[in-house]
Each structure stands twice: as structure tokens, then as C-alpha cells.
Short mmCIF file of C-alpha atoms in Angstrom, two decimals:
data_model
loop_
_atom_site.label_atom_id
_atom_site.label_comp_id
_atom_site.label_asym_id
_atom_site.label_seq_id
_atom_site.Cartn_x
_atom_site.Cartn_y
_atom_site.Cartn_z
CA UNK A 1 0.00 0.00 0.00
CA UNK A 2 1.02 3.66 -0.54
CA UNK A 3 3.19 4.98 2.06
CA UNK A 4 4.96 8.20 3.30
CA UNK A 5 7.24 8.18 6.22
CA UNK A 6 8.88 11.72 7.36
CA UNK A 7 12.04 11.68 9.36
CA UNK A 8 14.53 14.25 11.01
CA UNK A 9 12.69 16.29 13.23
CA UNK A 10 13.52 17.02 16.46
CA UNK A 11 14.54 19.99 18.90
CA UNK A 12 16.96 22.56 17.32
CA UNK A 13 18.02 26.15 18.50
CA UNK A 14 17.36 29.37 16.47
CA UNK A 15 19.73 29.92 14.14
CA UNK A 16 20.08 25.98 13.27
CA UNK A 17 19.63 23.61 10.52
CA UNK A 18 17.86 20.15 10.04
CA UNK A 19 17.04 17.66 7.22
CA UNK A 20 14.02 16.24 6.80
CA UNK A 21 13.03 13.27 4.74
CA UNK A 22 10.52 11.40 3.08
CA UNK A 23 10.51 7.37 2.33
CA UNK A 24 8.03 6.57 -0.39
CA UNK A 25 6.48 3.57 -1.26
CA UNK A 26 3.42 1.80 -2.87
CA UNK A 27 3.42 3.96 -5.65
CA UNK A 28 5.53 5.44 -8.26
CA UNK A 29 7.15 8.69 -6.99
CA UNK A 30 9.80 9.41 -9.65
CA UNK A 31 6.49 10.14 -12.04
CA UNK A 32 4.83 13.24 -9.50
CA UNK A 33 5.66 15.96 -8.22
CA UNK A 34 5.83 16.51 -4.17
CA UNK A 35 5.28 18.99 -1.36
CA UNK A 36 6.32 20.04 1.90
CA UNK A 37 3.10 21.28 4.21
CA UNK A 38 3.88 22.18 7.48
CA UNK A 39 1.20 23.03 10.93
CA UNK A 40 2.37 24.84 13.60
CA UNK A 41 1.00 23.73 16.48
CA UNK A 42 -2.93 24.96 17.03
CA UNK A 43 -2.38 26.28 13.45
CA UNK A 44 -3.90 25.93 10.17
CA UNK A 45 -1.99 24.16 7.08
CA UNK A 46 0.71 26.08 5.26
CA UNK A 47 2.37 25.11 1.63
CA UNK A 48 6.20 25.25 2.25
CA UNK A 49 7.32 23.83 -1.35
CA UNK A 50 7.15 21.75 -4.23
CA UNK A 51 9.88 19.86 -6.50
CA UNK A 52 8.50 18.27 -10.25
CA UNK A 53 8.94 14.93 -10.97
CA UNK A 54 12.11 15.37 -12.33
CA UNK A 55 13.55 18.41 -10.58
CA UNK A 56 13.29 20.92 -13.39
CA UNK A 57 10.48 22.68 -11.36
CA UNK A 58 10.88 23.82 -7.57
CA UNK A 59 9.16 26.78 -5.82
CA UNK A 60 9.00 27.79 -2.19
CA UNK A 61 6.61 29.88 0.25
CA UNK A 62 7.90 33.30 0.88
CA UNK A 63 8.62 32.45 4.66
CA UNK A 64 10.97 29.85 3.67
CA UNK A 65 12.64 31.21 0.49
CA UNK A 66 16.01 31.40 0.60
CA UNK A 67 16.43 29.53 3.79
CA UNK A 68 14.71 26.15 2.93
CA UNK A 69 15.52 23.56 0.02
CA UNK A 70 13.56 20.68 -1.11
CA UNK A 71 15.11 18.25 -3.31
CA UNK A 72 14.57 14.96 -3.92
CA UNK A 73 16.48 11.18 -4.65
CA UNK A 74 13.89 9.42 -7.20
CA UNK A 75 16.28 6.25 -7.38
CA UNK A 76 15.72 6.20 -3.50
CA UNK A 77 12.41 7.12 -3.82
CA UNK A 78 12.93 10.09 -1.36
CA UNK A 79 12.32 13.73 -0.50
CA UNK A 80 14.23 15.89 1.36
CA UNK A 81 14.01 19.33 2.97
CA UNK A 82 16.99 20.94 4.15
CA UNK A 83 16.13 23.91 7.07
CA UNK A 84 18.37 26.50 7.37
CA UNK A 85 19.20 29.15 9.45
CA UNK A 86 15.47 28.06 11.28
CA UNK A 87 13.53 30.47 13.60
CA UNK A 88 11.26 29.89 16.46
CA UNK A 89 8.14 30.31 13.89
CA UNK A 90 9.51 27.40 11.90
CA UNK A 91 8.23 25.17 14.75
CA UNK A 92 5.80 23.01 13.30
CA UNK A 93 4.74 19.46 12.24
CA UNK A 94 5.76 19.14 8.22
CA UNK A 95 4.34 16.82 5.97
CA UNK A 96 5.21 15.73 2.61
CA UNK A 97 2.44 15.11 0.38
CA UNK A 98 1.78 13.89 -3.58
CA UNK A 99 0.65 11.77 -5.47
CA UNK A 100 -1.43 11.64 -8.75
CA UNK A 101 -3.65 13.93 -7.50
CA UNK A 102 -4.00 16.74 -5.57
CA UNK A 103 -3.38 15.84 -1.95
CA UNK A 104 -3.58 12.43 -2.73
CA UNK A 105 -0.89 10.99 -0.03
CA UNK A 106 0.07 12.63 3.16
CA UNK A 107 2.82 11.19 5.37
CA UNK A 108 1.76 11.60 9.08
CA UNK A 109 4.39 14.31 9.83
CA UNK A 110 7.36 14.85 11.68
CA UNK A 111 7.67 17.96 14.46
CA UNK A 112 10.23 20.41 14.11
CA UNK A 113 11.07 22.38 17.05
CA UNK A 114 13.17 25.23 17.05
CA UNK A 115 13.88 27.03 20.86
CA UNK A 116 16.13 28.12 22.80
CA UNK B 1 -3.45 34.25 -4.13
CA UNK B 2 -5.48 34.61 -1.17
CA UNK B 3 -7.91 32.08 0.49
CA UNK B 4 -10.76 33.84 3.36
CA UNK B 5 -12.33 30.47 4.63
CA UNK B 6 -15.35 31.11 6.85
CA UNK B 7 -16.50 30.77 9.03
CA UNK B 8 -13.48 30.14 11.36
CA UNK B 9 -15.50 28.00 13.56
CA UNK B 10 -19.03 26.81 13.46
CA UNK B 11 -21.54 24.61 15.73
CA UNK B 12 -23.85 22.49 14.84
CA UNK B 13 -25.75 19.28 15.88
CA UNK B 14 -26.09 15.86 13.98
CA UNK B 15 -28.31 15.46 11.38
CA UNK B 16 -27.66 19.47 10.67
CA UNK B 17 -26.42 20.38 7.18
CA UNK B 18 -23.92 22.88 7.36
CA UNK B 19 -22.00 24.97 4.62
CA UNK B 20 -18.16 26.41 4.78
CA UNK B 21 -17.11 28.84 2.02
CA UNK B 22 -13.81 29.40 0.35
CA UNK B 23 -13.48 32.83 -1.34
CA UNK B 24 -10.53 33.40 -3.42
CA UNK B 25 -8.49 36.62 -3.87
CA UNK B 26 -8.41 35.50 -8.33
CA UNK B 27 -9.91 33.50 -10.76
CA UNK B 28 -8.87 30.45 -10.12
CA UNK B 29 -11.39 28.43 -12.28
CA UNK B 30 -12.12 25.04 -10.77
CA UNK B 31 -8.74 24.20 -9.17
CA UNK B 32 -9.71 24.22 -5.64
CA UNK B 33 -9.68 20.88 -3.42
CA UNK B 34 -11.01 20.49 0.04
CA UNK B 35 -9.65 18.66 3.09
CA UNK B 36 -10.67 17.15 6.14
CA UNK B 37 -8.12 16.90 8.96
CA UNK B 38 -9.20 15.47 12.70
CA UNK B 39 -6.60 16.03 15.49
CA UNK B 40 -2.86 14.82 15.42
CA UNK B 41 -3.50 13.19 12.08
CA UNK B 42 -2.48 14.40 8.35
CA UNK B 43 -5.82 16.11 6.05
CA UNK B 44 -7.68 13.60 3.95
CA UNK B 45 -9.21 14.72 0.92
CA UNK B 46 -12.24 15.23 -0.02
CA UNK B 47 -13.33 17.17 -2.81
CA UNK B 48 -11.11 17.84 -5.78
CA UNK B 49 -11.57 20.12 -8.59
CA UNK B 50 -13.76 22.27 -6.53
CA UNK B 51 -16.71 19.68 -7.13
CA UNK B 52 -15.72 15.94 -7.41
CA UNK B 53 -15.93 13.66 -4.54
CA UNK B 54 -12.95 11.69 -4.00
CA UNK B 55 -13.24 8.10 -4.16
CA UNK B 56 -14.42 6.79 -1.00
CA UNK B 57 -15.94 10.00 0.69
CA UNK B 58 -19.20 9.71 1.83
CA UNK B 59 -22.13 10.83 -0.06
CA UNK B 60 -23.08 13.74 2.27
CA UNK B 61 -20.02 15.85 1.41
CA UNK B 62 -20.41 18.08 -1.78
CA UNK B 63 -18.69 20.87 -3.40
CA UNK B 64 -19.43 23.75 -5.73
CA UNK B 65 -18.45 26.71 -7.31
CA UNK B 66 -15.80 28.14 -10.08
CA UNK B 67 -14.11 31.19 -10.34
CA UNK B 68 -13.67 32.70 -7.14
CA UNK B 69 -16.47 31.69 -4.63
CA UNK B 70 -16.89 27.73 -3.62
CA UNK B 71 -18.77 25.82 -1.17
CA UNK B 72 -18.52 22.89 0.78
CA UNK B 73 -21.55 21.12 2.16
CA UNK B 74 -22.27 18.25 4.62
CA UNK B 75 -25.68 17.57 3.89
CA UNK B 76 -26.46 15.64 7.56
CA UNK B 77 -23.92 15.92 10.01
CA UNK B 78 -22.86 12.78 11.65
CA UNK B 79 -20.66 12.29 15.11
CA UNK B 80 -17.05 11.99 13.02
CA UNK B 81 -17.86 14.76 10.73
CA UNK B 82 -17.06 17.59 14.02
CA UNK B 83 -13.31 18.05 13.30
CA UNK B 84 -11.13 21.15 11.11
CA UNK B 85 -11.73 21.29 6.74
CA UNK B 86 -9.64 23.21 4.64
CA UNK B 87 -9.73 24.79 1.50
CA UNK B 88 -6.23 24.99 -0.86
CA UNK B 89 -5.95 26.48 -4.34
CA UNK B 90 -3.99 24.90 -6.87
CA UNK B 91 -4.38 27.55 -9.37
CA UNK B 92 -0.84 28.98 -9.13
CA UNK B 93 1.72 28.32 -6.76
CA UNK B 94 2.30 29.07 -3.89
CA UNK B 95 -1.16 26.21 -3.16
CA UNK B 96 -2.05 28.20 -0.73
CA UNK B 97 -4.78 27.39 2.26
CA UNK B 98 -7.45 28.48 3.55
CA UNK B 99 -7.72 29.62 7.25
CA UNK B 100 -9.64 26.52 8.29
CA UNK B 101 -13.18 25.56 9.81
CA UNK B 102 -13.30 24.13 12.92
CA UNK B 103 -16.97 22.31 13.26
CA UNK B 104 -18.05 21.93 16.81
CA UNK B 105 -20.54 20.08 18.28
CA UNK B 106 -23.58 22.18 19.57
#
């Protein structure tokens, strides 16, 4: 069956970085593209990024830009986001989501927390 | 683009029908999905392309609407149906959401 499974969140101080990443399996990811979603907690849902199938295509939310990149291993069947330089509003749970349609698979999320 | 999703919050009892609207700041023709999410668990859809059920959804959910003002309808409430929905445009990026609808029991 389809599956998403986020991992690489944790506790991290302003200012610091953490990967995320997202096993796929059940279906076949190298042919859609993917997003990052994130919740802070009590929060509605928030689009952090995208990648295309085949990486030609990547955007980000103008509260990540420039300090967030998603990427992704389609031999590994994987995404990745890599969180730089994070801030205490980063603090979230982040999903990846895709599929062959819209919001078809969610992974259940991993927390971020960034505190000092 | 902008999403205003109202109301914020809403109660009801079952058997109630109950509507939440989406109102985009563009056009953004039909490319508007809803989402249900209940607590500490990722949003499932529901309605894609602003009007078709996704497979498996129960009857009693419904969407409408094009352009720039949709709807989303439970016909009769029932007990599992009192958690947060979601609008999110795929229009243009960035997908953005709405600010969610949290539906309380009355």
C-alpha cells in the first residue's frame, strides 16, 4: 500500500539547521511531483514547497525562500528538505504530500522544534 | 493568491447540514480541493476540482463553485464529521490554504 514516512525532526536552537526526509512507497514517486506542508501547532496548514517529478520545477513559500531547500532522490524514492538558518516560527509538524492527484498521499508528519 | 475560509469556527448538531465557504483573492477556475483533517492526524481529501468527490468520501459531502467563490456542504452531520476542513488552491503556486473551519458540536 502507498506509504509516506517523514524523518529528522527534532529539537533545534534558532539559528540551526535540520534535514528532513521522506521514504516513499506503494506507488511510483519518480512520475509526481511533491510537497512540503507544514502546521504549527494549534495552526492551520501552510504550503512550504514543491519539486516536479524530475527536478526541473521547484518553488517555495515566501517564509521559507532562501532559507529552505527541497530536493529529492527518485532512485531512492525520497524527499528531502533541508532547514536553514530556522527560527522559532519554523516550529511546526511538516508533511510531505503527492501523489497523482491533488493531496492524494500525506505522510503523518514529523515535528520540528526550534527554541532556545 | 489569497484564500478567506469562513467561518473560522461553526456549531452544529447531527443530522444538521452545514456549509463552509472558500473565497478566493483571483480566478482560479475550478482548481480548488477540500480537506478534512481530525486532530494529530495528516488532512484527507475530499473534494477535488472544486466539485468531485474523491473516491471513497461519503455521499453527504459536496462541493461547488468556479471562479472565485466555492462551497462545501455536509448535507447531515454525523458524530465523526465535528473536526477542522480546509480549502487549498492549486491555481498557481504558492497552493495556498485556507484559514480553516473548525466544526463543533452544539
Amino acid at each position: 500500500q502507498v506509504q509516506l514516512v517523514e524523518s529528522g525532526g527534532g529539537s533545534v536552537k534558532p539559528g540551526g539547521s535540520l534535514r528532513l526526509s521522506c521514504a516513499a512507497s506503494g506507488f511510483i514517486f519518480s512520475n509526481y511531483y511533491m510537497n512540503w506542508v507544514r502546521q504549527a501547532p494549534g495552526k492551520g496548514l501552510e504550503w512550504v514547497a514543491y519539486i516536479s517529478s524530475s527536478s526541473t520545477f521547484i518553488d517555495y513559500a515566501d517564509s521559507v525562500r532562501g532559507r529552505f531547500t527541497i530536493s529529492r532522490d527518485n532512485a531512492e524514492k525520497s524527499l528531502y528538505l533541508q532547514m536553514n538558518s530556522l527560527r522559532v516560527e519554523d516550529t511546526a509538524v511538516y508533511y510531505c504530500m503527492g501523489g497523482p492527484g491533488p493531496g492524494d498521499y500525506w505522510g503523518q508528519g514529523t515535528l520540528v522544534t526550534v527554541s532556545s | 493568491i489569497q484564500l478567506t475560509q469562513s467561518p473560522s469556527s461553526l456549531s452544529a448538531s447531527v443530522g444538521d447540514r452545514v456549509t463552509i465557504t472558500c473565497r478566493a483573492s483571483q480566478d482560479i477556475s475550478s482548481n480548488l480541493v477540500w480537506y478534512q483533517q481530525k486532530p494529530g492526524k495528516a488532512p484527507n481529501l475530499l473534494i477535488y476540482d472544486a466539485s468531485t468527490l474523491q473516491s471513497g468520501v461519503p455521499s453527504r459531502f459536496s462541493g461547488s463553485g468556479s471562479g472565485t467563490d466555492f462551497i462545501l456542504t455536509i448535507s447531515s452531520l454525523q458524530p465523526e464529521d465535528f473536526t477542522s476542513y480546509y480549502c487549498q488552491q492549486l491555481n498557481s503556486y504558492p497552493h495556498t490554504f485556507g484559514q480553516g473551519t473548525k466544526l463543533e458540536i452544539k
